[in-house]
Short mmCIF file of C-alpha atoms in Angstrom, two decimals:
data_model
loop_
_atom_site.label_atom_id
_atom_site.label_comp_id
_atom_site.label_asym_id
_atom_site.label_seq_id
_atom_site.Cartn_x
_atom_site.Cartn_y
_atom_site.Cartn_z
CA UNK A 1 -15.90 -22.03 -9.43
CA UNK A 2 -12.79 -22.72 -6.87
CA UNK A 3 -11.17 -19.55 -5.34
CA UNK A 4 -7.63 -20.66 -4.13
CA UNK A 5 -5.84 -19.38 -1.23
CA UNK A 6 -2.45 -17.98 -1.46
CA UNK A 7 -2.20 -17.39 -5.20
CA UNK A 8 1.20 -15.91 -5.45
CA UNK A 9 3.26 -16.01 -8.58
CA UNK A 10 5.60 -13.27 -8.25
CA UNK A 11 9.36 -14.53 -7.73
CA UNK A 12 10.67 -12.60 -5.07
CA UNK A 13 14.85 -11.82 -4.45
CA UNK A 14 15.07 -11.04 -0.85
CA UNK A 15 18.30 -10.52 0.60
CA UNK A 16 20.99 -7.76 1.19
CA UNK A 17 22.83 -6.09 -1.82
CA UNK A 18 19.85 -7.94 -4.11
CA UNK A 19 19.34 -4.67 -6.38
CA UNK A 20 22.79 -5.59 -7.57
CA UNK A 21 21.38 -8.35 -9.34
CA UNK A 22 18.60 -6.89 -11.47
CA UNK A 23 21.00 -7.18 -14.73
CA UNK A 24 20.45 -11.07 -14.05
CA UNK A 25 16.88 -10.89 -13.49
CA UNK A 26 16.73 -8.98 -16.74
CA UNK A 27 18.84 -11.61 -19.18
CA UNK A 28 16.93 -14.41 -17.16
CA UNK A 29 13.33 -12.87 -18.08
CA UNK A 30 15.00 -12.57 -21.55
CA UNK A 31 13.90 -8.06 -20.97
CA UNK A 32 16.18 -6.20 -23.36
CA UNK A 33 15.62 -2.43 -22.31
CA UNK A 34 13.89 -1.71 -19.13
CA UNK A 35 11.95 1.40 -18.16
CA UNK A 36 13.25 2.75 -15.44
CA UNK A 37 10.05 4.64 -13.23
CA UNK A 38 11.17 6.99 -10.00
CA UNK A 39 10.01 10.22 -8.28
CA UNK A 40 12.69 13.24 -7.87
CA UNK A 41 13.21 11.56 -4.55
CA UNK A 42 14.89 8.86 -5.35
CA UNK A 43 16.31 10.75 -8.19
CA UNK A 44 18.49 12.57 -5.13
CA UNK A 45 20.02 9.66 -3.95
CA UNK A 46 22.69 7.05 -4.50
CA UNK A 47 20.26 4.63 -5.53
CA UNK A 48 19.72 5.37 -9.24
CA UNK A 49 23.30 5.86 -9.86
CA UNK A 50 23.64 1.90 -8.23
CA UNK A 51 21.03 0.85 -10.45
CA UNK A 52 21.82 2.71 -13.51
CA UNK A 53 25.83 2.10 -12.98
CA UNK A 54 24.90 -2.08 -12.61
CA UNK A 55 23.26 -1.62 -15.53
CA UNK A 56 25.44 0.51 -18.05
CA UNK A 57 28.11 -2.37 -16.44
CA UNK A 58 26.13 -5.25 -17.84
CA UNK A 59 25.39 -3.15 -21.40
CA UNK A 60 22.18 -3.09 -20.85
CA UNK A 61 20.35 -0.09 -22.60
CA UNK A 62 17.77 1.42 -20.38
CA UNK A 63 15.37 4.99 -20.41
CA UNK A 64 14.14 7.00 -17.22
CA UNK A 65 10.90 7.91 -16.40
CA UNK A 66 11.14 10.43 -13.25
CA UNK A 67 7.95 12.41 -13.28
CA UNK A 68 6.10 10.71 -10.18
CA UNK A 69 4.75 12.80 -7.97
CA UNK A 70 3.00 11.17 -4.12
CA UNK A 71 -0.49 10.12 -5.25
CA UNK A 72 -0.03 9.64 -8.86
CA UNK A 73 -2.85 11.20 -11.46
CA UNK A 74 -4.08 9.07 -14.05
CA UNK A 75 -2.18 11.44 -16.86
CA UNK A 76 1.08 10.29 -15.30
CA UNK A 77 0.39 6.82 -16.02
CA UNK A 78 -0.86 7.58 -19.71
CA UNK A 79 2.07 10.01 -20.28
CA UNK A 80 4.29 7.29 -19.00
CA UNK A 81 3.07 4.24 -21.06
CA UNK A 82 3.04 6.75 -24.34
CA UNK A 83 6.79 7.49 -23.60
CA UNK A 84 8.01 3.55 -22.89
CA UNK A 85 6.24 2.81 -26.22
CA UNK A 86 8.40 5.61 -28.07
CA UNK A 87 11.10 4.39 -26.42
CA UNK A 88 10.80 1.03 -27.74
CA UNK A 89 11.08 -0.53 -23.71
CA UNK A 90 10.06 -4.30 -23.42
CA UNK A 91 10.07 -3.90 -19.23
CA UNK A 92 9.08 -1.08 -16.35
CA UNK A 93 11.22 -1.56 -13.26
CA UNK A 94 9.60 0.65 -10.60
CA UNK A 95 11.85 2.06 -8.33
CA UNK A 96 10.36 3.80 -5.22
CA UNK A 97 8.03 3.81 -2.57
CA UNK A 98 3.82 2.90 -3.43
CA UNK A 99 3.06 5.76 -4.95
CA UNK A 100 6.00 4.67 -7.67
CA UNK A 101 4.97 1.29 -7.53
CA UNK A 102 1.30 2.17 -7.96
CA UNK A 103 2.22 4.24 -11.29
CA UNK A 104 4.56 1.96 -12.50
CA UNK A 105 2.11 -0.60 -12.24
CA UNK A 106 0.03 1.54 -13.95
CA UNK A 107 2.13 2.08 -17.40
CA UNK A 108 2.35 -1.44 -17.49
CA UNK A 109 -1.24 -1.93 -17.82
CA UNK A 110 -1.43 0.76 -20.20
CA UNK A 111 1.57 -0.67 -22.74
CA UNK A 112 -0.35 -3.36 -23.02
CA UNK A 113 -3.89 -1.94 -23.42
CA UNK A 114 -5.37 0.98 -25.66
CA UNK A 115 -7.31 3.88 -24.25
CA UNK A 116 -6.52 5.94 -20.45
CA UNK A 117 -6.10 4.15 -17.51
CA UNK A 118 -9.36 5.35 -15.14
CA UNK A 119 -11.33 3.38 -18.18
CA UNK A 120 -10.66 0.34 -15.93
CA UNK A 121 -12.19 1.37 -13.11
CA UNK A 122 -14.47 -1.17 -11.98
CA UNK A 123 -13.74 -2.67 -15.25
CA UNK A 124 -10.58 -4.24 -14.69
CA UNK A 125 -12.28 -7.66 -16.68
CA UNK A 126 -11.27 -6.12 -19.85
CA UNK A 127 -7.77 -5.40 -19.01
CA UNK A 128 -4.86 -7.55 -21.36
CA UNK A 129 -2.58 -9.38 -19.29
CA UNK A 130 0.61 -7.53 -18.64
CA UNK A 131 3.82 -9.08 -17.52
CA UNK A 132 6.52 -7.01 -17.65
CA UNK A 133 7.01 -5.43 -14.08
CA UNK A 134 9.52 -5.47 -11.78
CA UNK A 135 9.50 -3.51 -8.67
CA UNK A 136 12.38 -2.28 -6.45
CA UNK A 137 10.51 -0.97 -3.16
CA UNK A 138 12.32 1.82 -1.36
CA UNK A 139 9.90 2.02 1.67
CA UNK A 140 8.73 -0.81 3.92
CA UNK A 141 4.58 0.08 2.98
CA UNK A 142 2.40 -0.06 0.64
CA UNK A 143 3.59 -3.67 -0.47
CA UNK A 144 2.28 -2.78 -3.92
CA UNK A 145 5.28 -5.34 -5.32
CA UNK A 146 3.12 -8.45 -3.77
CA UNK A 147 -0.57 -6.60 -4.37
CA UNK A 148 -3.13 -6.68 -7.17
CA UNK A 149 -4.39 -2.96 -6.27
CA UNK A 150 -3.48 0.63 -7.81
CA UNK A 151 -4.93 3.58 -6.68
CA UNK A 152 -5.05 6.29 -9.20
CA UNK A 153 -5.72 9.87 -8.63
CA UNK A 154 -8.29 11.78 -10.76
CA UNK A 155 -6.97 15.50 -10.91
CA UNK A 156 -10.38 16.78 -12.63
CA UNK A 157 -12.51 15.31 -9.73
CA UNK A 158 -9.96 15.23 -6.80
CA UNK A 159 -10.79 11.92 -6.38
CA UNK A 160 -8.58 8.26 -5.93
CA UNK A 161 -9.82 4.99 -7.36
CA UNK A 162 -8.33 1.69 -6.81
CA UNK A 163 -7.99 -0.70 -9.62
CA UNK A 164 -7.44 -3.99 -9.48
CA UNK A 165 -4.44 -5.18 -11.33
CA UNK A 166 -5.14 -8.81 -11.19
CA UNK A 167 -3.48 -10.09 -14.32
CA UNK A 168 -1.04 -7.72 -14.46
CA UNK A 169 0.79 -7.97 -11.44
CA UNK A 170 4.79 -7.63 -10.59
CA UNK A 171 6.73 -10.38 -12.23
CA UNK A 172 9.61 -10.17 -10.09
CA UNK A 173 10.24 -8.21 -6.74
CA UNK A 174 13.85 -7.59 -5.08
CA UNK A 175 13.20 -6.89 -1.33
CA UNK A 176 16.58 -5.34 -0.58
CA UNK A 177 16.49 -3.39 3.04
CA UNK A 178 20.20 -1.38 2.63
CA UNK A 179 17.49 0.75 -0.04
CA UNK A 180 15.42 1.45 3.27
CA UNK A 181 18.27 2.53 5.59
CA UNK A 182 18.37 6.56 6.61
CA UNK A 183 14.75 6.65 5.85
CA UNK A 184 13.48 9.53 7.92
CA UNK A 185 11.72 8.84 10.66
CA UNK A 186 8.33 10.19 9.82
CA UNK A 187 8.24 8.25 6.77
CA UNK A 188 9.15 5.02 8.20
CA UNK A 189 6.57 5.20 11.23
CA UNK A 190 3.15 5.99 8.10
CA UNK A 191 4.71 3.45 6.02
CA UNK A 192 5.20 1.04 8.83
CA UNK A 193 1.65 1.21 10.01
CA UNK A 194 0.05 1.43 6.37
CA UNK A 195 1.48 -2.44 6.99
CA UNK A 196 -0.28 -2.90 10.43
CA UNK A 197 -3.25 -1.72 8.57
CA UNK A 198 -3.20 -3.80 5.50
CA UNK A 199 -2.66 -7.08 8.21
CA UNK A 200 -5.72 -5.94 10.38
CA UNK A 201 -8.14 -4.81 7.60
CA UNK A 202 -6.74 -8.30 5.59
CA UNK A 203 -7.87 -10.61 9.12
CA UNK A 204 -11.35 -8.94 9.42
CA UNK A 205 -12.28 -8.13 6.59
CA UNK A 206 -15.64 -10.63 4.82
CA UNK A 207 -12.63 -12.07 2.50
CA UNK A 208 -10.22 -13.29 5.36
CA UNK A 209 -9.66 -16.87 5.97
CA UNK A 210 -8.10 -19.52 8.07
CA UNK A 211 -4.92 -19.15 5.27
CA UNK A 212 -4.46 -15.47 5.64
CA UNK A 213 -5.42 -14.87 8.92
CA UNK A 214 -2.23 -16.78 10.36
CA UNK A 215 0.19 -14.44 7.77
CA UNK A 216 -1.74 -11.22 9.31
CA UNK A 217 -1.55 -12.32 12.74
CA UNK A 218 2.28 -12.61 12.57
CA UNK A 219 2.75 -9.28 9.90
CA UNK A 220 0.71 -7.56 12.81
CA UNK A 221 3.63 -9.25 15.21
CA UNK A 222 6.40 -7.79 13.34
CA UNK A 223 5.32 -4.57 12.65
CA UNK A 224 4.85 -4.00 16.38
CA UNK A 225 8.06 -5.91 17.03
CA UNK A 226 10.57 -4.22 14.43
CA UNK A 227 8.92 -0.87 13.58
CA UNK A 228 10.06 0.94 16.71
CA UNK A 229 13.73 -0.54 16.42
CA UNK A 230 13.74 1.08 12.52
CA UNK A 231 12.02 4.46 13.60
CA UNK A 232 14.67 4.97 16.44
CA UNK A 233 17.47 4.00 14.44
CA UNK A 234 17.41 4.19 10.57
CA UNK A 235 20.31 1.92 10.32
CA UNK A 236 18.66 -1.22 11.89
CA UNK A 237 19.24 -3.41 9.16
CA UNK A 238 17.67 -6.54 10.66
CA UNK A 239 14.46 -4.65 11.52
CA UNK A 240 14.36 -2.91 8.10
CA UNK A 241 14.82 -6.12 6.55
CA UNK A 242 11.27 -7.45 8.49
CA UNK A 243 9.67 -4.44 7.68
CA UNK A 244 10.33 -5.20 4.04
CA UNK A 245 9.56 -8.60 4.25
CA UNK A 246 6.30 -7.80 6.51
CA UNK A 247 5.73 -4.88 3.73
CA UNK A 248 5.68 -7.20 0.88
CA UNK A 249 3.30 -9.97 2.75
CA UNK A 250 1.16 -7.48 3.67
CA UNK A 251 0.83 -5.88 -0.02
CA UNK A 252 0.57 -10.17 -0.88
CA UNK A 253 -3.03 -10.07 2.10
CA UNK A 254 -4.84 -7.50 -0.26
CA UNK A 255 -5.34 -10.03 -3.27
CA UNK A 256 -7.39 -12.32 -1.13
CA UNK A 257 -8.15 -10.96 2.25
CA UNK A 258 -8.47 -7.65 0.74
CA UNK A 259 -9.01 -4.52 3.19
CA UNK A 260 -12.11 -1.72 3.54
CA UNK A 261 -13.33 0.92 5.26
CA UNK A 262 -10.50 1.94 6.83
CA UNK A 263 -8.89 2.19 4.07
CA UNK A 264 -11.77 3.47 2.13
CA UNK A 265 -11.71 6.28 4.24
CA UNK A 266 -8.03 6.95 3.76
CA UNK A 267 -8.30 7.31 0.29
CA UNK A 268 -11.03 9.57 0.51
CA UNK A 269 -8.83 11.83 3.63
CA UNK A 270 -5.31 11.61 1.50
CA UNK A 271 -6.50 12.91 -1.30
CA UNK A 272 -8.74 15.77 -0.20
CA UNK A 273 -5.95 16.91 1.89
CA UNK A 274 -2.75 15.65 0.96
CA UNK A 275 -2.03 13.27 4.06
CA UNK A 276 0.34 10.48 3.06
CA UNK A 277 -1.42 7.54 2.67
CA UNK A 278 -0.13 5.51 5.49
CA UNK A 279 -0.44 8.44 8.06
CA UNK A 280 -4.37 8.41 6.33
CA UNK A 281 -5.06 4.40 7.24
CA UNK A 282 -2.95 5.28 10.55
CA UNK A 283 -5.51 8.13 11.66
CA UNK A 284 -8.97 6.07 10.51
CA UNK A 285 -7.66 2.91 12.24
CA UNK A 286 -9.21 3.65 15.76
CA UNK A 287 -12.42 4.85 14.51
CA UNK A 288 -12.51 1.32 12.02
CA UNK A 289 -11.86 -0.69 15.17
CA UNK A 290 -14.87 0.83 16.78
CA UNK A 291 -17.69 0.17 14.12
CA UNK A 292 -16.50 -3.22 13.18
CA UNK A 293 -16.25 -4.19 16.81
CA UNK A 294 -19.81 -6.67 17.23
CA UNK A 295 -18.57 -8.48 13.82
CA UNK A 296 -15.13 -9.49 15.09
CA UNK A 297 -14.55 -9.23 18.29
CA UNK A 298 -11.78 -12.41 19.07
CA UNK A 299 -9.85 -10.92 16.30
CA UNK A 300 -9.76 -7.41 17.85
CA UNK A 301 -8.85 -8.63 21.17
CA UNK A 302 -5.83 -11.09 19.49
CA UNK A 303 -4.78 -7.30 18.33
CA UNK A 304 -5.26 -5.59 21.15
CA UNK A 305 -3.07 -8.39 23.38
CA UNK A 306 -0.73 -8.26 20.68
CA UNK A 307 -0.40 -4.32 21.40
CA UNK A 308 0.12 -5.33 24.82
CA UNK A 309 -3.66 -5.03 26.60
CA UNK A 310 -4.74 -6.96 29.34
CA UNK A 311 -8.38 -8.20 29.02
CA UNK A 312 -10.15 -9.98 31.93
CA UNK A 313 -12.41 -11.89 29.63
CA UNK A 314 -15.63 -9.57 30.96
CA UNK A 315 -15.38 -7.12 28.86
CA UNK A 316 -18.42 -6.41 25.70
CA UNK A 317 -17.10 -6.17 22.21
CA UNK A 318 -17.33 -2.40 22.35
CA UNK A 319 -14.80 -2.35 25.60
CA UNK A 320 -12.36 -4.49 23.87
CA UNK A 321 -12.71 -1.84 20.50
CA UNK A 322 -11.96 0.81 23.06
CA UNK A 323 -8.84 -0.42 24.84
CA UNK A 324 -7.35 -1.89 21.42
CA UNK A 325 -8.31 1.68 19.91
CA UNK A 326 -5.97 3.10 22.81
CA UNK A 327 -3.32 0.72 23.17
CA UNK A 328 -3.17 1.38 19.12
CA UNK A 329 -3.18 5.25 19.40
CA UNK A 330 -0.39 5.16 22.20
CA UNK A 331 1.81 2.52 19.45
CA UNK A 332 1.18 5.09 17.20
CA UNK A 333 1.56 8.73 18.96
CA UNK A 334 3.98 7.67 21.81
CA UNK A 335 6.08 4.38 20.61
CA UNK A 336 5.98 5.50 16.36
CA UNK A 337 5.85 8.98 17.01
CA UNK A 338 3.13 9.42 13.87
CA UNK A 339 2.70 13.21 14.07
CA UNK A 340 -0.80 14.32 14.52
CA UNK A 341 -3.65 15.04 12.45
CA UNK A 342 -3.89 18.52 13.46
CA UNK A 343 -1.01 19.34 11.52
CA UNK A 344 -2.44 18.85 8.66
CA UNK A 345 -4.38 21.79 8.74
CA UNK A 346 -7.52 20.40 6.65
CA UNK A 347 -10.28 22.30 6.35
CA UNK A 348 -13.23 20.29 7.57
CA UNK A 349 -15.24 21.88 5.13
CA UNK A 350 -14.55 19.21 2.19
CA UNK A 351 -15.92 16.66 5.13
CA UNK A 352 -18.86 16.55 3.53
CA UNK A 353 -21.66 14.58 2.23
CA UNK A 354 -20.57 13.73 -1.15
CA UNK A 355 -16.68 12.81 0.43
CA UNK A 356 -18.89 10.26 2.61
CA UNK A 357 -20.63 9.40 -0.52
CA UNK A 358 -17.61 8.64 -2.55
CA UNK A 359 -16.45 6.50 0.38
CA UNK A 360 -19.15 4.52 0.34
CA UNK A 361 -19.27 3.51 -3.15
CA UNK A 362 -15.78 2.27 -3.05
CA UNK A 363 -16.17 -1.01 -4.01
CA UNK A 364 -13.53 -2.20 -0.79
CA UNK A 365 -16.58 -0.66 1.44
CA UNK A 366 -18.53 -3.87 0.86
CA UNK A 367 -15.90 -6.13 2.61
CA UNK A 368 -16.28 -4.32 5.70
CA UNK A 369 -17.58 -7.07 8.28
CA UNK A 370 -20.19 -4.22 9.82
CA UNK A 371 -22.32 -2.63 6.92
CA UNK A 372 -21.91 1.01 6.47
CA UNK A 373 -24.06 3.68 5.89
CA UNK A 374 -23.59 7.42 5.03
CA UNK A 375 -24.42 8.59 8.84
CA UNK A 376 -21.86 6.08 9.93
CA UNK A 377 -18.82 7.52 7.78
CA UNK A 378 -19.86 11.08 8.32
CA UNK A 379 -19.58 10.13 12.11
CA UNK A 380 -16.09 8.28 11.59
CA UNK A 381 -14.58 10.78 9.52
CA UNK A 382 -15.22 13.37 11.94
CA UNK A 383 -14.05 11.39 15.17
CA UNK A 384 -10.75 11.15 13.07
CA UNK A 385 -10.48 15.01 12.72
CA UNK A 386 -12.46 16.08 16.09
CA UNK A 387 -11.63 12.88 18.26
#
């Protein structure tokens, strides 16, 4: 069977005041009454009353979904999908950052499928297509608009599972950076580098290719480029607008280059102790570096010159892990200003055995181009908390 590169069918609107025209993307996808998905966040702002007002100007009837909550539980999605069917909604129009996108993406699944939503993990084969999602993204991150991947939390086990979302993917994405501007700046730097990771993980990963690897190397480029420029001044528009645009290529790497362990890990980390996901990938990234290092070694060092190292061509895989590991960790505590681990607080307790466990059996471990074993994440997860 032929696996083709660069699959992409979702029509993307990306350009400056583009929310403005989701009333045309509606009559043009022939969508009747969307379902509007946001977190109290967004809720807060301007931007719901923009979307809401465009709408109610066009007639078009909509209902409001605003339960999501960061990391969203699986009873969030069902909840969601049994109110959008009582509601008699044709359409879900996420509104938000990835953990919005992740749910919305979610319900749609589930209005189009009987049962919960965790019976698809690892099952995703039985899931009925589903294509009526269209995602607004408030954050430049997660580039869930442009992915095939959910990750859903389960509350009972305090654990997060990524499901793959193949056939039901985002229909139409508007990439509008004036919905990024006055981000704070702690939120822009994690979802920022949730994109550096999603590039790196995407280039050497076993899925990466000669296709994808070009996209990553320049996402990588931009992030390190424009991210700075967008943390120091939230009213950047031209670097918010290639953070979106990075965001969204990024999210587009995970269907075929796909990531792992790092962001394995960060799953694992997020959850059990409520670090937002893109500070998670953020804090596993130099340990990842370092066990991968003998498998892919020219693509580290393309990286780490890209982060601005100087390598003398001498130097053993492991040496050029290490100084792209630093040059990373300065980008990241000195240039982003990603606030440390330590403040976090976790209790290194619930680093245990059956967290490296869990890990391990994520099905994104296997693309990791160094096998891993339980003594190697037990050792990683503690060099991200201990150093």
């Amino acid at each position: 069977m032929l696996r083709y590169r660069l699959v992409q069918k979702t029509k993307v609107l990306a350009e400056r005041g583009a929310v403005l025209k989701l009333p045309q993307i509606l009559m043009e996808a022939g969508f009747r009454k969307p379902f509007l998905v946001f977190d109290q966040g967004i809720a807060k702002t301007n931007i719901i009353k923009m979307i809401t007002g465009c709408l109610e100007k066009a007639q078009i009837n909509y209902s409001v979904y605003d339960k999501i909550t960061p990391d969203p539980n699986s009873d969030l999605v069902d909840n969601g999908a049994s109110y959008y069917k009582e509601e008699h909604c044709d359409c879900v129009v996420a509104i938000g950052g990835g953990s919005t996108m992740d749910a919305a993406k979610g319900i749609n699944v589930m209005c189009h499928n009987e049962g919960h939503i965790l019976d698809f993990v690892g099952r995703e084969k039985y899931m009925k297509p589903a294509s009526s999602l269209i995602c607004i993204p408030t954050t430049a991150g997660t580039g869930s608009e442009l992915s095939n991947w959910i990750v859903i939390t389960d509350l009972h086990k305090g654990e997060k599972h990524p499901i793959n979302v193949l056939n039901s993917m985002c229909e139409y994405a508007i990439l509008d950076p004036e919905l990024t501007v006055g981000l704070p700046p702690q939120i822009t730097a994690a979802t920022g580098l949730d994109v550096f990771s999603h590039a790196f993980e995407a280039y050497t990963s076993t899925r990466s290719n000669p296709a994808t690897d070009l996209i990553c190397e320049k996402i990588m480029e931009t992030v390190i480029e424009s991210l700075p420029l967008a943390v120091n001044d939230g009213t950047n528009l031209d670097a918010r607008e290639r953070m979106l645009v990075a965001a969204s290529y990024g999210g587009w790497m995970l269907v075929d280059g796909v990531v792992h362990i790092g962001h394995c890990i960060a799953h694992e980390i997020g959850a059990a102790f409520h670090i937002p996901h893109g500070a998670s990938c953020s804090y596993a990234f130099p340990a990842m570096v370092k066990h991968i290092a003998t498998a892919v070694p020219e693509k580290i060092r393309y990286t780490g010159k890209l982060l601005g190292v100087s390598f003398d061509g001498t130097e053993t895989p492991e040496e050029i892990a290490e100084k792209t590991s630093q040059a990373y960790i300065h980008f990241r505590d000195e240039i982003v200003y990603l606030k440390p681990i330590s403040e976090y607080n976790a209790d290194l307790k619930k680093v245990s055995l059956h967290m490296a466990q869990n890990i391990k059996k994520d099905p994104l471990t296997t693309l990791t181009p160094v096998p891993v074993t339980i003594e190697d994440i037990l050792f990683m997860l503690y060099t991200i908390f201990l150093g």
